[in-house]
PDB file of C-alpha atoms in Angstrom:
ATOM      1  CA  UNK S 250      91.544 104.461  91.957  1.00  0.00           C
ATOM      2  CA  UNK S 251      93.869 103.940  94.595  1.00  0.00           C
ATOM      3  CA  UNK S 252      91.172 102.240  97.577  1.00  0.00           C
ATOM      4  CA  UNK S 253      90.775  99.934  94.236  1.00  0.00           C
ATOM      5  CA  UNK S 254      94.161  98.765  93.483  1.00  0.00           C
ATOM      6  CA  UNK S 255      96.300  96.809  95.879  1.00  0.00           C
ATOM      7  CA  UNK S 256      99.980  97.988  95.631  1.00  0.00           C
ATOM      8  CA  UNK S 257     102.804  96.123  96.331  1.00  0.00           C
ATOM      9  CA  UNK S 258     105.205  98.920  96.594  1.00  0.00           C
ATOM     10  CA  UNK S 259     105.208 101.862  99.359  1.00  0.00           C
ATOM     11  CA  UNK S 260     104.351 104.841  97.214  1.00  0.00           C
ATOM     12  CA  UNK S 261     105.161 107.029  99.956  1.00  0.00           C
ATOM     13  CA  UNK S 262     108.644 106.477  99.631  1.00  0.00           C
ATOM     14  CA  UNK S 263     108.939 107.718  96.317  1.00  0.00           C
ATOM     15  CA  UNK S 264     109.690 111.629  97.266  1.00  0.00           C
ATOM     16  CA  UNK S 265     107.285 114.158  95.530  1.00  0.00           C
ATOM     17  CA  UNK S 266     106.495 118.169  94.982  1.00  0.00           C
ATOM     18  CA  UNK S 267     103.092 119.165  94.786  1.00  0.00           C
ATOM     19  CA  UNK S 268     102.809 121.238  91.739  1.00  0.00           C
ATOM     20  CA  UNK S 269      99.535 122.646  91.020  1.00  0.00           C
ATOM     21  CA  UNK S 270      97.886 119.722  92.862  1.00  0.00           C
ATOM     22  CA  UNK S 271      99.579 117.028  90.891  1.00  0.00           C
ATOM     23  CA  UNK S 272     102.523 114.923  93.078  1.00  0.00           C
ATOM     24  CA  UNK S 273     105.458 115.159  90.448  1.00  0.00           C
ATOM     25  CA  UNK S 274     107.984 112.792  91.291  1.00  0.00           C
ATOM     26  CA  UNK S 275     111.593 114.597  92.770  1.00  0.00           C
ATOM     27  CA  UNK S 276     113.535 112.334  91.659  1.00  0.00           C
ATOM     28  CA  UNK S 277     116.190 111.861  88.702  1.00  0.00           C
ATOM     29  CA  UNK S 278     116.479 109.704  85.570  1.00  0.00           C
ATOM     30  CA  UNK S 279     119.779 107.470  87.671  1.00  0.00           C
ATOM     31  CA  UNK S 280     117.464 107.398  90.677  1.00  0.00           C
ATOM     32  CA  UNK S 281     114.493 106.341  88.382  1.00  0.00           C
ATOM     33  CA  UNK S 282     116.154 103.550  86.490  1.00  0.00           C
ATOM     34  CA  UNK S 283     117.263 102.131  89.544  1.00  0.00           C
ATOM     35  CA  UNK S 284     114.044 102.251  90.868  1.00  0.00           C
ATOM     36  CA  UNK S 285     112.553 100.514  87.897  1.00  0.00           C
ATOM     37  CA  UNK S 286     115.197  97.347  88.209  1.00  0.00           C
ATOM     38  CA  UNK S 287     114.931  97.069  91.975  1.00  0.00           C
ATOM     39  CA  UNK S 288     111.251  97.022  91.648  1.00  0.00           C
ATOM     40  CA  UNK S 289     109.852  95.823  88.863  1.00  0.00           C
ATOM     41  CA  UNK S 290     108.126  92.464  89.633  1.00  0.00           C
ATOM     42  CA  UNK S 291     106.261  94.733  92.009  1.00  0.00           C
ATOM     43  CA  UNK S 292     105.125  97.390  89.896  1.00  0.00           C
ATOM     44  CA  UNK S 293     103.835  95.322  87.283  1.00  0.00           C
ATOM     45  CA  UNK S 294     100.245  96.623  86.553  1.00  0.00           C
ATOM     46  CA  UNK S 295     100.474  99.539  87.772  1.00  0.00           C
ATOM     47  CA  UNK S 296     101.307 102.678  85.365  1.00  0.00           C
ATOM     48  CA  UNK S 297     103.361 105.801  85.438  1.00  0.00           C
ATOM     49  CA  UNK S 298     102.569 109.459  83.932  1.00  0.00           C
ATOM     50  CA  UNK S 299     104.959 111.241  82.116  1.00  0.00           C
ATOM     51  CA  UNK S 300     103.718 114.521  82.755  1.00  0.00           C
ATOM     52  CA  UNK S 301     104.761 118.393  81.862  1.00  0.00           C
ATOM     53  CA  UNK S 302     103.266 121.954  81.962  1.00  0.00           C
ATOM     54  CA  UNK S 303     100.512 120.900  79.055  1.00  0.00           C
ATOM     55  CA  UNK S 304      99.165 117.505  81.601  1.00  0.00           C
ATOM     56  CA  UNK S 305      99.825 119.843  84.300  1.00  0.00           C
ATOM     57  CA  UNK S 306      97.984 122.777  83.827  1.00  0.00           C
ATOM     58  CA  UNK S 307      95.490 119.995  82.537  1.00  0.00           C
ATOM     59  CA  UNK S 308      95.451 118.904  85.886  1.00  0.00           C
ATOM     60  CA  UNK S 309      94.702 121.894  87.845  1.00  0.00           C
ATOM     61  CA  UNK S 310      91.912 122.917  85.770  1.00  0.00           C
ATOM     62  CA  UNK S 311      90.433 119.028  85.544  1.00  0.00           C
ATOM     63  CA  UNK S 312      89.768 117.344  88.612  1.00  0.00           C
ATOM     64  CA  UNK S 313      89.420 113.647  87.471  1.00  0.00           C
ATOM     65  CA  UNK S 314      92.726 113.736  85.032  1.00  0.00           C
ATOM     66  CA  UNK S 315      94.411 115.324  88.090  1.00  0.00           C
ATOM     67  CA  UNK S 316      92.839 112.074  90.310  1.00  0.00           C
ATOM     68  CA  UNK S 317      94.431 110.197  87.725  1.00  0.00           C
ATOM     69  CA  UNK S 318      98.001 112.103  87.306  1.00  0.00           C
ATOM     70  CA  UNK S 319      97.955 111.256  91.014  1.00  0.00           C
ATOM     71  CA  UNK S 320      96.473 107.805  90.561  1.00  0.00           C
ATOM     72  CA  UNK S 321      99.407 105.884  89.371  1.00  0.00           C
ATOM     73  CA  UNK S 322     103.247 104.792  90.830  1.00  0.00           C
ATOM     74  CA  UNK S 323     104.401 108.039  90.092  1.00  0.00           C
ATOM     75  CA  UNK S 324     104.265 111.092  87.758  1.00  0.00           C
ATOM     76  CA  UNK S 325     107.537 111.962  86.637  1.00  0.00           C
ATOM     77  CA  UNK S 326     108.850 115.659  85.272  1.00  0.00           C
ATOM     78  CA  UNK S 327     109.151 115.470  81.616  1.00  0.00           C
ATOM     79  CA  UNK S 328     108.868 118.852  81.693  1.00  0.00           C
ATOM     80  CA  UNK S 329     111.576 121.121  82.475  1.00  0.00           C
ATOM     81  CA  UNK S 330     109.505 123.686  84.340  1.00  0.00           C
ATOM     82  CA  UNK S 331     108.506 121.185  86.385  1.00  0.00           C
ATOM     83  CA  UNK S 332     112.061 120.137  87.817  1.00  0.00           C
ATOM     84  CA  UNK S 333     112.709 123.382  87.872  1.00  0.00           C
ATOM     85  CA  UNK S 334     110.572 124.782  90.129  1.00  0.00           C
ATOM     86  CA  UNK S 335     110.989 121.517  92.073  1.00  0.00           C
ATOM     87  CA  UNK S 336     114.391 122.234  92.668  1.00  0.00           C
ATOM     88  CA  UNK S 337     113.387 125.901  93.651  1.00  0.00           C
ATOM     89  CA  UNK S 338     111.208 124.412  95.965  1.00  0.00           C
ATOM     90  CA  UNK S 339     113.896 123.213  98.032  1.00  0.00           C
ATOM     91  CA  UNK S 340     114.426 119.260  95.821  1.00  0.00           C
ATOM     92  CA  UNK S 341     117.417 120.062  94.791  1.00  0.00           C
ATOM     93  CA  UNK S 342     118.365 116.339  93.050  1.00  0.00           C
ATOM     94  CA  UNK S 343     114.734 116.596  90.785  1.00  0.00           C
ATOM     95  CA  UNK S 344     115.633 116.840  87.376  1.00  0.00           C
ATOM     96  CA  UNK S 345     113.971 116.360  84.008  1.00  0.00           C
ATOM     97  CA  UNK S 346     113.421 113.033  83.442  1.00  0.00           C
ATOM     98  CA  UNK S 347     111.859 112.757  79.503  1.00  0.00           C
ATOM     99  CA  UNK S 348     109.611 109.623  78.174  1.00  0.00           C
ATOM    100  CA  UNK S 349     111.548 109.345  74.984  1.00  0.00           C
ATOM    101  CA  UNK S 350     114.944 109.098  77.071  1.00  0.00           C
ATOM    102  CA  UNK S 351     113.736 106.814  80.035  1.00  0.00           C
ATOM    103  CA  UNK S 352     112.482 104.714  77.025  1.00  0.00           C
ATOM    104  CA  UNK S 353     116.525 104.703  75.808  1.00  0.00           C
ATOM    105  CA  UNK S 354     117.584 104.195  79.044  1.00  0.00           C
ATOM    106  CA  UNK S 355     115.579 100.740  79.419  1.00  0.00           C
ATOM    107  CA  UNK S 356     116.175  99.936  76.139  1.00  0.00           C
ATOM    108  CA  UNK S 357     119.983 100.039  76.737  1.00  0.00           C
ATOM    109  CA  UNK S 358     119.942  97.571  79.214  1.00  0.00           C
ATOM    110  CA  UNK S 359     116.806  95.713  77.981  1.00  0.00           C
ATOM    111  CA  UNK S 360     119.135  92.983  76.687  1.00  0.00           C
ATOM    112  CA  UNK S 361     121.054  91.910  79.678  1.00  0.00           C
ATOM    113  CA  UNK S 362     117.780  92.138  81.870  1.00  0.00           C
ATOM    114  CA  UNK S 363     115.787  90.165  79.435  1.00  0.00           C
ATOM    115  CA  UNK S 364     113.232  92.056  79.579  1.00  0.00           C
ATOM    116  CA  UNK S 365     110.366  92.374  77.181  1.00  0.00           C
ATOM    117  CA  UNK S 366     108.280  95.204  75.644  1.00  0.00           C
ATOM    118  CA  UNK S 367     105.012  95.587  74.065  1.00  0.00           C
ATOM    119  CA  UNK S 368     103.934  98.898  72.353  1.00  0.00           C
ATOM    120  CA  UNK S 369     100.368  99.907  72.420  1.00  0.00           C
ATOM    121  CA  UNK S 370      98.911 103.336  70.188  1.00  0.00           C
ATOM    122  CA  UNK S 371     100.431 105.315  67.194  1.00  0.00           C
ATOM    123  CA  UNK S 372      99.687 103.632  63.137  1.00  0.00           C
ATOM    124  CA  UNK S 373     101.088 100.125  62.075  1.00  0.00           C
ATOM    125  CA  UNK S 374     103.458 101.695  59.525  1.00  0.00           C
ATOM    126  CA  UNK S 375     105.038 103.418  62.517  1.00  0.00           C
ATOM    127  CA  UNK S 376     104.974 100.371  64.577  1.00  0.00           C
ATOM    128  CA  UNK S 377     106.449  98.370  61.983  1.00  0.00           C
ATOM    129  CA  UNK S 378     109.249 100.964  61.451  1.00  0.00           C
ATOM    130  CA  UNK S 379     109.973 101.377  65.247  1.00  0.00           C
ATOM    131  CA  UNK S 380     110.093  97.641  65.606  1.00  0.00           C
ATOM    132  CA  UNK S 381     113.019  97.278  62.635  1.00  0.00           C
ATOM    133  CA  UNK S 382     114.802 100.496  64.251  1.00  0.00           C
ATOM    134  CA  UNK S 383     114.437  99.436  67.732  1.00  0.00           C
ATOM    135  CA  UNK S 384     115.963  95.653  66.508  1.00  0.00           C
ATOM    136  CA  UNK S 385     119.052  97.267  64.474  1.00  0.00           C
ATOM    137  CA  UNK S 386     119.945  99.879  67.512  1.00  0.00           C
ATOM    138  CA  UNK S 387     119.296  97.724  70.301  1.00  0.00           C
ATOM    139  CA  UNK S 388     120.875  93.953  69.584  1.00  0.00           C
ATOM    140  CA  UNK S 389     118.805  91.312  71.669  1.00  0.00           C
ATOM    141  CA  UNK S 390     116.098  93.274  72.582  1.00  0.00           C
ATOM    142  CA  UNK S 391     112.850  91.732  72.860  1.00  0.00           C
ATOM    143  CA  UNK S 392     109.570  93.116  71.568  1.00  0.00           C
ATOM    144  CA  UNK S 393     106.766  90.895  73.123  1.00  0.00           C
ATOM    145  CA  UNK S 394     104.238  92.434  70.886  1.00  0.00           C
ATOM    146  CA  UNK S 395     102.788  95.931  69.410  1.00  0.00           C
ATOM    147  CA  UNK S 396      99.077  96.778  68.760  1.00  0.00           C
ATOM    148  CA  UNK S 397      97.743 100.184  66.911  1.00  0.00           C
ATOM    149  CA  UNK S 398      94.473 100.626  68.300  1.00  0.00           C
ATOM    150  CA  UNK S 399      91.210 101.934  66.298  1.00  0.00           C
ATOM    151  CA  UNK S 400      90.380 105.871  66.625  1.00  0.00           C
ATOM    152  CA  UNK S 401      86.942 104.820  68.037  1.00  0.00           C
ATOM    153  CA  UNK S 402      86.402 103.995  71.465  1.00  0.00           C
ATOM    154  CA  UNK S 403      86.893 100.015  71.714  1.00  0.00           C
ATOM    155  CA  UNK S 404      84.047  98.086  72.778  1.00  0.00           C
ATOM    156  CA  UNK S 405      83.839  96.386  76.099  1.00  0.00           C
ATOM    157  CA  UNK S 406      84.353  92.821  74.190  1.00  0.00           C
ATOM    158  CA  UNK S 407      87.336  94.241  71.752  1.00  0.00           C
ATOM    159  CA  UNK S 408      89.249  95.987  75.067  1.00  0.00           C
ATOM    160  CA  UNK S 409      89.057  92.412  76.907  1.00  0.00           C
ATOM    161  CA  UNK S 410      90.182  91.198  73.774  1.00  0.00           C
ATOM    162  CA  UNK S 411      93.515  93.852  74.082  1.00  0.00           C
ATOM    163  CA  UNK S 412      94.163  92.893  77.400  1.00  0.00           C
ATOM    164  CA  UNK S 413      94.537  88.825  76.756  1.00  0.00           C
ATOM    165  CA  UNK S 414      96.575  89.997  74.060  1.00  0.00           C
ATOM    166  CA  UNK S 415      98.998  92.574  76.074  1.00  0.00           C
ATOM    167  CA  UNK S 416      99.283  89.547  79.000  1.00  0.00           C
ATOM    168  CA  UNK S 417      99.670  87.063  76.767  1.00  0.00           C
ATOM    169  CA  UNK S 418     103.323  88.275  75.558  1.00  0.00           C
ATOM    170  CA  UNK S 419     104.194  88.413  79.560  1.00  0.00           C
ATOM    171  CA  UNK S 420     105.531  91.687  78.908  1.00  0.00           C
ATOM    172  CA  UNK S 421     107.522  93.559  81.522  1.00  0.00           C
ATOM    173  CA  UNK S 422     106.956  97.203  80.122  1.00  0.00           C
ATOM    174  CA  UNK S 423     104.012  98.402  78.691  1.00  0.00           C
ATOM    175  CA  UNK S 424     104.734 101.644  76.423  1.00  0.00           C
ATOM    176  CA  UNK S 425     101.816 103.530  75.565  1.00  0.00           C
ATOM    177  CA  UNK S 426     101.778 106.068  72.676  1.00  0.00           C
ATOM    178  CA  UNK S 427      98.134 107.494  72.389  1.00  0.00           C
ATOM    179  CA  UNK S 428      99.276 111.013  73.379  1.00  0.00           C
ATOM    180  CA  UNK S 429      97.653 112.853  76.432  1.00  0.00           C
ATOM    181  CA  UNK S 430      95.668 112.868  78.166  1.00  0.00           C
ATOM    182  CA  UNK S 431      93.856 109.759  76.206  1.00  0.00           C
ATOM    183  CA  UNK S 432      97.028 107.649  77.311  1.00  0.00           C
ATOM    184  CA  UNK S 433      96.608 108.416  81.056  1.00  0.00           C
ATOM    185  CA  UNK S 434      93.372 107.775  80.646  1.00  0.00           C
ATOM    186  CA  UNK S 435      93.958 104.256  79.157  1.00  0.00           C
ATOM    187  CA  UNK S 436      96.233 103.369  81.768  1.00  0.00           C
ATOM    188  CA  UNK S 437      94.158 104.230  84.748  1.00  0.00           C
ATOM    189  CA  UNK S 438      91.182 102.422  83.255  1.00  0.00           C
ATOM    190  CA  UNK S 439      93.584  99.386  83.089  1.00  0.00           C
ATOM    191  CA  UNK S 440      95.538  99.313  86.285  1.00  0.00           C
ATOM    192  CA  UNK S 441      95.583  96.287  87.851  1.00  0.00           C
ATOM    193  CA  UNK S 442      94.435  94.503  83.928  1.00  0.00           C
ATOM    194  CA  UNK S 443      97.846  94.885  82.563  1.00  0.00           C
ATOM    195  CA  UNK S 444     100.886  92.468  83.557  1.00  0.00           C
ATOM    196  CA  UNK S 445     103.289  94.647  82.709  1.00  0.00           C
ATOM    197  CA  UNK S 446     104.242  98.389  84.120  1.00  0.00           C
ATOM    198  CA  UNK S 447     102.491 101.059  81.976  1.00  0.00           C
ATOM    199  CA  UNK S 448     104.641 103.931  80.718  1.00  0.00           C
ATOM    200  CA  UNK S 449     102.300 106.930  78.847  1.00  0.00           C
ATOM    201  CA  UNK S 450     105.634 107.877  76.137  1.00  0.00           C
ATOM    202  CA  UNK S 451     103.319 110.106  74.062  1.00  0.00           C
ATOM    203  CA  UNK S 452     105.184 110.907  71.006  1.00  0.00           C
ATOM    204  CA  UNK S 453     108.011 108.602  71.954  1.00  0.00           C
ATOM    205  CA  UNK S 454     107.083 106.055  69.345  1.00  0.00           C
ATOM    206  CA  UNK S 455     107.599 108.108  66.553  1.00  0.00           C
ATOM    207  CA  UNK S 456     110.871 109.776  67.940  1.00  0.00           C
ATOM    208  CA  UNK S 457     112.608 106.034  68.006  1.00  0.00           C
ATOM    209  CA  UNK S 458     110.784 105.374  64.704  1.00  0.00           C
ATOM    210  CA  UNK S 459     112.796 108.363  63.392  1.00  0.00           C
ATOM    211  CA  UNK S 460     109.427 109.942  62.266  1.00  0.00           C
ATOM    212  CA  UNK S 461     110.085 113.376  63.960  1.00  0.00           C
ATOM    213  CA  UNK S 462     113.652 114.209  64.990  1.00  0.00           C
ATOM    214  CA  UNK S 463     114.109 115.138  68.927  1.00  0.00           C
ATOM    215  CA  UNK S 464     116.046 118.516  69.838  1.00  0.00           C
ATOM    216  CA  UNK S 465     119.962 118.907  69.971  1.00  0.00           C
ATOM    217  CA  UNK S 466     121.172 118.035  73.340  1.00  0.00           C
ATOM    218  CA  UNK S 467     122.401 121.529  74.378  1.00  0.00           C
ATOM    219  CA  UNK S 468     118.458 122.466  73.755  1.00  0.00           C
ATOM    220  CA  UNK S 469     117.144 119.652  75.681  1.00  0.00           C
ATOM    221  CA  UNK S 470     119.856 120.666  78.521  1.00  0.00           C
ATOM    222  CA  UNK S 471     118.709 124.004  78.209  1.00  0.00           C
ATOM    223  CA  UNK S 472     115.326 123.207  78.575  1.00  0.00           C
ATOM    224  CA  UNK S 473     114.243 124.554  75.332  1.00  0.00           C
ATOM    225  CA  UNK S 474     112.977 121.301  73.554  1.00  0.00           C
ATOM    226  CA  UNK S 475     109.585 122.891  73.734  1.00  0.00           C
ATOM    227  CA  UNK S 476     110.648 125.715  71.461  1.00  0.00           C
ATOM    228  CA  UNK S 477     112.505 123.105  68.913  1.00  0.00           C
ATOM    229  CA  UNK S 478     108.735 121.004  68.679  1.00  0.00           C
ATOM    230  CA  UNK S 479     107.062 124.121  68.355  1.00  0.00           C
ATOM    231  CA  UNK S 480     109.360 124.888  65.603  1.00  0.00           C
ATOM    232  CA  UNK S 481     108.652 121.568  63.974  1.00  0.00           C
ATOM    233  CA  UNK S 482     105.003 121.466  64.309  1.00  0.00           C
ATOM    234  CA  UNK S 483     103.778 125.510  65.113  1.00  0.00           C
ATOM    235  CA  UNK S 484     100.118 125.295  64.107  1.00  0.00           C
ATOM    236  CA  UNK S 485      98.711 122.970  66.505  1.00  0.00           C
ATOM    237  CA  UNK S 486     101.341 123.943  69.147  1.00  0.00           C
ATOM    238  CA  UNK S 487     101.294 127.429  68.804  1.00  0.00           C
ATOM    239  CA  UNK S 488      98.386 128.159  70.540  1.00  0.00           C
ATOM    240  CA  UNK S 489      98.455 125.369  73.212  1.00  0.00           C
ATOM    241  CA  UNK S 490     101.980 126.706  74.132  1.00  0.00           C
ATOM    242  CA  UNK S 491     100.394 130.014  74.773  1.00  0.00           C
ATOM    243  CA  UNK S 492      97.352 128.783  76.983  1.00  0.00           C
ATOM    244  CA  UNK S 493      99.455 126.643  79.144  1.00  0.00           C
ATOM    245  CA  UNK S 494     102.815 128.367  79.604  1.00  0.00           C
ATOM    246  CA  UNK S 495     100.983 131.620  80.776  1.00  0.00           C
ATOM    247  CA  UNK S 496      98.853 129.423  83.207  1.00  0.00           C
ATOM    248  CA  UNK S 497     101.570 127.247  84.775  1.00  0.00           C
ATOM    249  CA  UNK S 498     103.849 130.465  84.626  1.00  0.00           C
ATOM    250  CA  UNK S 499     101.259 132.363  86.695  1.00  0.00           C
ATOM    251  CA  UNK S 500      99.823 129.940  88.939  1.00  0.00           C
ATOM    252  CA  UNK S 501     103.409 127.716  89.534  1.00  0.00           C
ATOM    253  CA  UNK S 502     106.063 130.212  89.251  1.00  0.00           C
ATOM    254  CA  UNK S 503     104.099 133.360  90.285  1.00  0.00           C
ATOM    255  CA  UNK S 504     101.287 131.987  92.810  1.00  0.00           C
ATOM    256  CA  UNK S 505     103.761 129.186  93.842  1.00  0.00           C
ATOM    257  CA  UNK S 506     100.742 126.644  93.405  1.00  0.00           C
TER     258      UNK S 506
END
């Protein structure tokens, strides 16, 4: 992936910590958004993970999702495991930096920047409903264009077809919503296709649709956001909790991986 795609930006500059062989970004959400201004024109078609202990535990166990983790401008620590055994690790400014409120964070200044979005994944009821609540929360920003993609596997004609439709809107961010690691894998398959900078948000599109409600603040502070989604959705998180808590807990906590 990377001898493939020409980047305009020094990658190296963004700082990292290795955490079970994936390079999560050490940075934090101020640092980030700047980032994203300074640098956008440059970044355009290139994508960015939005990873936690589920992608990285993932990761470790899954050599080509962990080439593409790697693959892309940066995977940042939406997971607060992650920062925190960054800063452990000696980074002490890494701090959780979650999809759903990097997503706010653009959105805020979206306006003023001009800049436009397009939403790729989730159902067109959602999309519809995210569009109208984006619109009344945000005044002036600029939706370029949304697409809910079939369950099947596009063909090559139909994904061509996507593409001339993403570029067409000149979009600046691309917000993908197909839930991991299918979205990673979409973006990585697309660097360099896409005009605009890809951002895997997950369930992010139905948090700003209002379809599931995010954790208090406190909890999110806290790092306990996990526990308030497993409350809201226990039977196919329950057990996927379990697996990949114990894993990261032994391997990045215990093993120092």
């Amino acid at each position: 992936m990377e001898n493939i795609y020409k980047r305009k930006v020094n990658k190296s500059l963004i700082p990292t910590c290795n955490i079970m062989g994936v390079n999560i970004a050490a940075i934090n959400m101020e640092w980030l958004v700047s980032y994203l201004n300074e640098n956008l024109e440059d970044i355009k078609g290139d994508y960015i993970c939005v990873s936690n202990v589920h992608t990285t535990v993932t990761s470790y166990e899954d050599a080509f999702y962990c080439a593409i983790q790697n693959g892309g401008l940066m995977a940042i620590p939406d997971g607060g495991p992650l920062s925190t055994v960054g800063q452990k690790r000696g980074h002490k400014n890494m701090e959780r930096t979650t999809g759903p409120s990097l997503m706010g964070e653009i959105f805020k200044i979206s306006a003023e920047k001009g800049y436009r979005h397009y939403f790729y994944g989730s159902k067109e009821e959602t999309l519809e409903i995210l569009k109208q609540k984006l619109e009344e929360k945000y005044q002036g920003i600029q939706i370029a264009g949304m697409y809910s993609p079939p369950f099947r596997p596009l063909t090559e004609d139909e994904d061509k077809e996507v593409v001339e439709r993403i570029n067409e809107t000149k979009p600046d961010f691309v917000w993908i919503g197909l839930g991991a690691p299918k979205q990673e894998k979409w973006m990585a398959a697309h660097q360099g296709k896409i005009d605009g900078l890809m951002l895997g948000v997950g369930a992010g599109f139905d948090y700003y649709a209002e379809n599931i409600k995010r954790a208090p603040i406190w909890m999110q502070k806290s790092n306990l956001e996990w526990l308030y989604r497993l409350m809201q959705d226990p039977k196919r998180l329950f057990k996927r909790y379990l697996n990949t808590n114990t894993k990261f807990i032994w391997n990045a906590m215990i093993r120092g991986k």
